XYZ file of N, CA, C and O in Angstrom:
508
model
N 73.257 -126.736 -54.246
C 72.666 -125.457 -54.562
C 72.943 -124.505 -53.399
O 73.122 -124.926 -52.273
N 72.983 -123.208 -53.673
C 73.178 -122.241 -52.593
C 72.283 -121.021 -52.804
O 71.950 -120.670 -53.935
N 71.909 -120.420 -51.687
C 71.047 -119.236 -51.679
C 71.619 -118.254 -50.670
O 72.242 -118.645 -49.686
N 71.345 -116.980 -50.906
C 71.782 -115.941 -49.973
C 70.618 -114.974 -49.771
O 70.045 -114.457 -50.726
N 70.268 -114.747 -48.500
C 69.153 -113.884 -48.151
C 69.649 -112.721 -47.296
O 70.492 -112.918 -46.420
N 69.104 -111.552 -47.526
C 69.357 -110.409 -46.641
C 68.091 -110.206 -45.824
O 66.990 -110.115 -46.371
N 68.251 -110.131 -44.505
C 67.128 -109.959 -43.592
C 67.192 -108.543 -43.030
O 68.243 -108.096 -42.575
N 66.050 -107.850 -43.069
C 65.999 -106.457 -42.628
C 64.577 -106.128 -42.203
O 63.678 -106.968 -42.297
N 64.384 -104.924 -41.759
C 63.068 -104.446 -41.345
C 62.863 -103.083 -41.976
O 63.773 -102.255 -41.957
N 61.695 -102.854 -42.541
C 61.425 -101.546 -43.130
C 60.488 -100.753 -42.228
O 59.611 -101.304 -41.573
N 60.728 -99.456 -42.197
C 59.903 -98.546 -41.418
C 60.208 -97.132 -41.866
O 61.328 -96.832 -42.291
N 59.226 -96.271 -41.761
C 59.467 -94.865 -42.097
C 60.296 -94.182 -41.020
O 60.917 -93.154 -41.252
N 60.344 -94.774 -39.838
C 61.123 -94.243 -38.715
C 62.412 -95.055 -38.605
O 62.377 -96.272 -38.415
N 63.554 -94.402 -38.733
C 64.848 -95.101 -38.720
C 65.046 -95.911 -37.439
O 65.604 -97.005 -37.472
N 64.595 -95.387 -36.311
C 64.795 -96.093 -35.043
C 64.023 -97.409 -35.014
O 64.506 -98.403 -34.485
N 62.828 -97.446 -35.600
C 62.044 -98.678 -35.566
C 62.401 -99.610 -36.726
O 61.866 -100.699 -36.824
N 63.311 -99.185 -37.612
C 63.770 -100.061 -38.693
C 64.839 -101.030 -38.203
O 65.220 -101.943 -38.922
N 65.312 -100.849 -36.987
C 66.317 -101.741 -36.413
C 65.694 -103.104 -36.107
O 64.544 -103.196 -35.698
N 66.480 -104.148 -36.290
C 66.044 -105.494 -35.914
C 66.158 -105.701 -34.408
O 65.583 -106.633 -33.869
N 66.910 -104.845 -33.738
C 67.140 -104.966 -32.308
C 68.597 -105.289 -32.027
O 69.455 -105.171 -32.894
N 68.854 -105.705 -30.830
C 70.225 -106.066 -30.450
C 70.597 -107.400 -31.081
O 69.730 -108.200 -31.459
N 71.879 -107.654 -31.176
C 72.339 -108.947 -31.695
C 71.790 -110.086 -30.839
O 71.385 -111.126 -31.364
N 71.743 -109.866 -29.539
C 71.244 -110.894 -28.630
C 69.764 -111.192 -28.895
O 69.362 -112.358 -28.932
N 68.949 -110.157 -29.113
C 67.527 -110.381 -29.366
C 67.301 -111.041 -30.729
O 66.391 -111.863 -30.886
N 68.128 -110.704 -31.707
C 68.026 -111.346 -33.025
C 68.404 -112.822 -32.911
O 67.716 -113.698 -33.446
N 69.468 -113.125 -32.193
C 69.846 -114.528 -31.982
C 68.724 -115.292 -31.290
O 68.417 -116.439 -31.641
N 68.093 -114.662 -30.318
C 66.988 -115.298 -29.597
C 65.818 -115.592 -30.536
O 65.228 -116.676 -30.478
N 65.493 -114.641 -31.406
C 64.403 -114.852 -32.373
C 64.738 -115.992 -33.329
O 63.874 -116.826 -33.649
N 65.980 -116.045 -33.768
C 66.405 -117.137 -34.654
C 66.319 -118.473 -33.908
O 65.794 -119.458 -34.441
N 66.784 -118.506 -32.662
C 66.763 -119.742 -31.875
C 65.344 -120.276 -31.672
O 65.156 -121.486 -31.540
N 64.354 -119.395 -31.628
C 62.969 -119.830 -31.448
C 62.419 -120.555 -32.674
O 61.465 -121.314 -32.559
N 63.020 -120.321 -33.847
C 62.451 -120.860 -35.081
C 63.398 -121.761 -35.868
O 62.967 -122.383 -36.834
N 64.640 -121.812 -35.473
C 65.614 -122.670 -36.163
C 66.246 -123.561 -35.101
O 66.810 -123.065 -34.124
N 66.128 -124.856 -35.330
C 66.611 -125.820 -34.343
C 68.131 -125.838 -34.277
O 68.807 -125.792 -35.286
N 68.641 -125.894 -33.074
C 70.046 -126.167 -32.783
C 71.048 -125.325 -33.566
O 71.895 -125.843 -34.291
N 70.954 -124.022 -33.423
C 71.947 -123.147 -34.037
C 73.188 -123.140 -33.146
O 73.092 -122.936 -31.937
N 74.335 -123.394 -33.742
C 75.607 -123.288 -33.030
C 76.130 -121.881 -33.250
O 76.507 -121.525 -34.364
N 76.151 -121.065 -32.195
C 76.593 -119.675 -32.287
C 78.060 -119.555 -31.929
O 78.535 -120.216 -31.010
N 78.749 -118.694 -32.645
C 80.148 -118.383 -32.365
C 80.224 -116.879 -32.098
O 79.780 -116.080 -32.917
N 80.754 -116.507 -30.950
C 80.942 -115.104 -30.594
C 82.431 -114.842 -30.505
O 83.138 -115.493 -29.733
N 82.895 -113.908 -31.322
C 84.323 -113.576 -31.345
C 84.519 -112.145 -30.869
O 83.664 -111.286 -31.091
N 85.651 -111.865 -30.255
C 85.938 -110.482 -29.865
C 86.111 -109.604 -31.102
O 86.312 -110.096 -32.215
N 86.060 -108.319 -30.889
C 86.261 -107.385 -31.994
C 87.703 -107.482 -32.505
O 88.596 -107.985 -31.819
N 87.905 -106.980 -33.708
C 89.249 -106.952 -34.278
C 90.193 -106.142 -33.389
O 91.344 -106.522 -33.177
N 89.684 -105.029 -32.833
C 90.511 -104.226 -31.915
C 90.981 -105.066 -30.736
O 92.152 -105.009 -30.352
N 90.067 -105.835 -30.160
C 90.439 -106.686 -29.024
C 91.444 -107.754 -29.438
O 92.407 -108.019 -28.713
N 91.208 -108.370 -30.608
C 92.127 -109.423 -31.046
C 93.513 -108.860 -31.354
O 94.516 -109.533 -31.140
N 93.582 -107.616 -31.849
C 94.869 -106.989 -32.146
C 95.499 -106.378 -30.905
O 96.651 -105.964 -30.918
N 94.692 -106.276 -29.829
C 95.119 -105.641 -28.585
C 95.594 -104.213 -28.845
O 96.684 -103.814 -28.410
N 94.748 -103.482 -29.582
C 95.047 -102.088 -29.900
C 93.846 -101.214 -29.580
O 92.741 -101.699 -29.410
N 94.084 -99.916 -29.543
C 93.011 -98.950 -29.348
C 92.696 -98.283 -30.680
O 93.489 -98.334 -31.625
N 91.538 -97.631 -30.729
C 91.158 -96.893 -31.937
C 92.184 -95.800 -32.222
O 92.545 -95.560 -33.385
N 92.693 -95.154 -31.181
C 93.704 -94.109 -31.381
C 94.987 -94.669 -31.987
O 95.610 -94.033 -32.838
N 95.365 -95.860 -31.574
C 96.565 -96.482 -32.141
C 96.377 -96.760 -33.633
O 97.297 -96.550 -34.434
N 95.179 -97.193 -34.010
C 94.915 -97.448 -35.425
C 94.911 -96.147 -36.229
O 95.387 -96.108 -37.362
N 94.380 -95.076 -35.622
C 94.420 -93.767 -36.291
C 95.864 -93.346 -36.527
O 96.206 -92.854 -37.602
N 96.697 -93.552 -35.518
C 98.114 -93.212 -35.643
C 98.794 -94.018 -36.754
O 99.762 -93.548 -37.363
N 98.281 -95.220 -37.006
C 98.833 -96.061 -38.066
C 98.241 -95.739 -39.437
O 98.588 -96.379 -40.418
N 97.320 -94.754 -39.483
C 96.755 -94.332 -40.760
C 95.492 -95.050 -41.186
O 95.091 -94.952 -42.345
N 94.840 -95.759 -40.277
C 93.610 -96.447 -40.634
C 92.509 -95.438 -40.928
O 92.391 -94.406 -40.257
N 91.668 -95.740 -41.892
C 90.487 -94.953 -42.242
C 89.464 -95.060 -41.100
O 89.322 -96.115 -40.484
N 88.730 -93.992 -40.831
C 87.780 -93.971 -39.714
C 86.694 -95.043 -39.858
O 86.287 -95.658 -38.867
N 86.219 -95.294 -41.076
C 85.185 -96.330 -41.244
C 85.739 -97.714 -40.924
O 85.034 -98.551 -40.353
N 86.994 -97.969 -41.260
C 87.609 -99.243 -40.900
C 87.760 -99.377 -39.387
O 87.572 -100.454 -38.825
N 88.101 -98.281 -38.752
C 88.226 -98.298 -37.290
C 86.880 -98.608 -36.661
O 86.780 -99.445 -35.760
N 85.818 -97.959 -37.145
C 84.479 -98.208 -36.603
C 84.085 -99.673 -36.796
O 83.530 -100.293 -35.885
N 84.378 -100.217 -37.972
C 84.052 -101.621 -38.237
C 84.850 -102.565 -37.346
O 84.372 -103.646 -37.003
N 86.054 -102.183 -36.972
C 86.904 -103.063 -36.169
C 86.516 -103.064 -34.689
O 87.034 -103.858 -33.921
N 85.591 -102.199 -34.290
C 85.214 -102.070 -32.888
C 84.114 -103.048 -32.463
O 83.848 -103.201 -31.278
N 83.481 -103.698 -33.424
C 82.334 -104.551 -33.114
C 82.739 -106.009 -32.997
O 83.516 -106.516 -33.806
N 82.171 -106.668 -32.010
C 82.371 -108.109 -31.873
C 81.709 -108.802 -33.063
O 80.767 -108.281 -33.654
N 82.212 -109.961 -33.406
C 81.660 -110.713 -34.523
C 80.838 -111.876 -33.992
O 81.227 -112.539 -33.038
N 79.695 -112.104 -34.622
C 78.828 -113.198 -34.228
C 78.318 -113.888 -35.484
O 77.917 -113.216 -36.437
N 78.341 -115.200 -35.483
C 77.745 -115.936 -36.591
C 77.271 -117.284 -36.072
O 77.686 -117.752 -35.005
N 76.347 -117.879 -36.821
C 75.789 -119.148 -36.394
C 75.613 -120.110 -37.549
O 75.514 -119.692 -38.710
N 75.561 -121.387 -37.203
C 75.399 -122.452 -38.189
C 74.330 -123.415 -37.686
O 74.278 -123.712 -36.491
N 73.513 -123.894 -38.620
C 72.526 -124.917 -38.285
C 72.378 -125.856 -39.467
O 72.372 -125.418 -40.613
N 72.260 -127.126 -39.176
C 72.016 -128.110 -40.231
C 70.602 -128.629 -40.049
O 70.254 -129.136 -38.978
N 69.795 -128.465 -41.087
C 68.407 -128.904 -41.049
C 68.186 -129.775 -42.276
O 68.257 -129.293 -43.411
N 67.939 -131.047 -42.023
C 67.790 -132.026 -43.106
C 69.038 -131.976 -43.982
O 70.132 -132.162 -43.490
N 68.894 -131.673 -45.255
C 70.031 -131.649 -46.177
C 70.520 -130.227 -46.436
O 71.268 -129.986 -47.377
N 70.095 -129.276 -45.607
C 70.469 -127.877 -45.785
C 71.337 -127.396 -44.623
O 71.103 -127.760 -43.474
N 72.324 -126.553 -44.944
C 73.124 -125.886 -43.917
C 72.834 -124.395 -43.976
O 72.958 -123.773 -45.033
N 72.440 -123.838 -42.837
C 72.131 -122.417 -42.714
C 73.300 -121.730 -42.021
O 73.780 -122.202 -40.989
N 73.745 -120.608 -42.583
C 74.823 -119.807 -42.006
C 74.272 -118.406 -41.765
O 73.856 -117.733 -42.709
N 74.242 -117.983 -40.514
C 73.757 -116.656 -40.140
C 74.973 -115.762 -39.952
O 75.822 -116.041 -39.096
N 75.103 -114.706 -40.763
C 76.308 -113.874 -40.744
C 75.958 -112.400 -40.650
O 74.806 -112.005 -40.785
N 76.992 -111.601 -40.430
C 76.900 -110.142 -40.327
C 76.046 -109.697 -39.140
O 75.322 -108.726 -39.205
N 76.165 -110.428 -38.048
C 75.476 -110.083 -36.802
C 76.469 -109.354 -35.893
O 76.769 -109.788 -34.790
N 76.990 -108.209 -36.369
C 78.091 -107.574 -35.647
C 77.911 -106.072 -35.459
O 78.886 -105.348 -35.429
N 76.701 -105.611 -35.329
C 76.456 -104.182 -35.096
C 75.397 -104.037 -34.015
O 74.544 -104.892 -33.849
N 75.420 -102.961 -33.305
C 74.392 -102.649 -32.311
C 73.874 -101.244 -32.587
O 74.681 -100.323 -32.636
N 72.599 -101.044 -32.793
C 71.603 -102.079 -33.047
C 71.796 -102.671 -34.437
O 72.366 -102.037 -35.330
N 71.278 -103.850 -34.615
C 71.437 -104.574 -35.871
C 70.400 -104.090 -36.884
O 69.211 -104.096 -36.608
N 70.868 -103.661 -38.041
C 69.955 -103.173 -39.084
C 69.656 -104.238 -40.129
O 68.619 -104.176 -40.791
N 70.554 -105.208 -40.287
C 70.325 -106.312 -41.214
C 71.330 -107.414 -40.907
O 72.300 -107.205 -40.185
N 71.061 -108.584 -41.447
C 72.019 -109.675 -41.406
C 71.753 -110.567 -42.608
O 70.804 -110.340 -43.353
N 72.607 -111.554 -42.803
C 72.455 -112.431 -43.951
C 72.300 -113.877 -43.514
O 72.821 -114.275 -42.475
N 71.560 -114.606 -44.325
C 71.450 -116.050 -44.161
C 71.935 -116.667 -45.464
O 71.391 -116.383 -46.529
N 72.967 -117.464 -45.358
C 73.472 -118.193 -46.515
C 73.082 -119.650 -46.314
O 73.264 -120.201 -45.225
N 72.513 -120.250 -47.361
C 72.034 -121.627 -47.256
C 72.680 -122.445 -48.365
O 72.729 -122.016 -49.513
N 73.157 -123.623 -47.991
C 73.766 -124.544 -48.954
C 73.152 -125.918 -48.765
O 72.785 -126.290 -47.650
N 73.058 -126.656 -49.856
C 72.598 -128.031 -49.768
C 71.482 -128.347 -50.723
O 71.206 -127.600 -51.668
N 70.809 -129.443 -50.432
C 69.696 -129.899 -51.262
C 68.405 -129.701 -50.494
O 68.318 -130.034 -49.320
N 67.419 -129.158 -51.168
C 66.131 -128.921 -50.532
C 65.686 -127.495 -50.767
O 66.298 -126.748 -51.529
N 64.616 -127.115 -50.097
C 64.008 -125.809 -50.273
C 64.104 -125.013 -48.966
O 63.416 -125.333 -48.001
N 64.948 -123.974 -48.922
C 65.096 -123.191 -47.687
C 64.037 -122.096 -47.526
O 63.927 -121.487 -46.473
N 63.263 -121.840 -48.562
C 62.391 -120.669 -48.575
C 61.333 -120.694 -47.480
O 61.067 -119.678 -46.848
N 60.724 -121.843 -47.222
C 59.676 -121.901 -46.201
C 60.244 -121.629 -44.814
O 59.654 -120.909 -44.014
N 61.422 -122.168 -44.513
C 62.044 -121.947 -43.206
C 62.391 -120.461 -43.012
O 62.132 -119.883 -41.962
N 62.958 -119.842 -44.043
C 63.318 -118.422 -43.968
C 62.054 -117.567 -43.877
O 61.981 -116.613 -43.103
N 61.034 -117.922 -44.649
C 59.771 -117.166 -44.623
C 59.136 -117.208 -43.236
O 58.715 -116.194 -42.694
N 59.070 -118.398 -42.631
C 58.475 -118.528 -41.298
C 59.243 -117.708 -40.264
O 58.644 -117.054 -39.412
N 60.570 -117.750 -40.332
C 61.391 -116.967 -39.408
C 61.077 -115.483 -39.555
O 60.826 -114.790 -38.566
N 61.071 -114.998 -40.787
C 60.841 -113.570 -41.025
C 59.437 -113.144 -40.627
O 59.252 -112.092 -40.000
N 58.444 -113.943 -40.974
C 57.058 -113.595 -40.622
C 56.859 -113.540 -39.120
O 56.222 -112.627 -38.601
N 57.412 -114.506 -38.399
C 57.224 -114.539 -36.946
C 57.938 -113.383 -36.249
O 57.487 -112.894 -35.225
N 59.052 -112.942 -36.811
C 59.838 -111.874 -36.174
C 59.480 -110.487 -36.705
O 59.969 -109.487 -36.186
N 58.651 -110.398 -37.753
C 58.304 -109.100 -38.331
C 59.411 -108.518 -39.190
O 59.561 -107.306 -39.288
N 60.203 -109.394 -39.801
C 61.322 -108.979 -40.641
C 60.977 -109.135 -42.105
O 60.072 -109.877 -42.471
N 61.730 -108.476 -42.954
C 61.626 -108.620 -44.403
C 62.818 -109.435 -44.895
O 63.860 -109.486 -44.252
N 62.649 -110.013 -46.066
C 63.683 -110.853 -46.634
C 63.829 -110.521 -48.108
O 62.850 -110.308 -48.816
N 65.074 -110.480 -48.546
C 65.371 -110.257 -49.963
C 66.398 -111.310 -50.359
O 67.403 -111.501 -49.666
N 66.134 -111.997 -51.460
C 67.123 -112.961 -51.941
C 68.166 -112.202 -52.743
O 67.832 -111.292 -53.506
N 69.415 -112.510 -52.498
C 70.525 -111.846 -53.180
C 70.957 -112.723 -54.337
O 71.217 -113.917 -54.170
N 71.057 -112.122 -55.505
C 71.441 -112.847 -56.707
C 72.833 -112.427 -57.149
O 73.226 -111.282 -56.975
N 73.563 -113.352 -57.728
C 74.886 -113.034 -58.255
C 74.774 -112.202 -59.509
O 73.934 -112.249 -60.292
């Protein structure tokens, strides 16, 4: 079985709707999910060894250029018969991220506890 959750924070003030930095979000996850293996990758710009101006010269769309400037971060954790994948942790400040869960068992209590302790909201994504 598989589940997909979007994690976010609601607020009438846009600045306080942020989850915080990627580092602080990882720290909050680490406090409530055992043994997350984090992977930190350089930005696409760094991996291509190019500048934003070079991409503009090549005809890249500005939104693609902005997306290529952020480092990528994701994590994996195996808890009992479930595998948790933490993705889309690649913006500063972070406004949302996703948790994808695969396996046998019930992931809802673990996700609920994480969100409640961190003051985050959770929405299950349906196909």
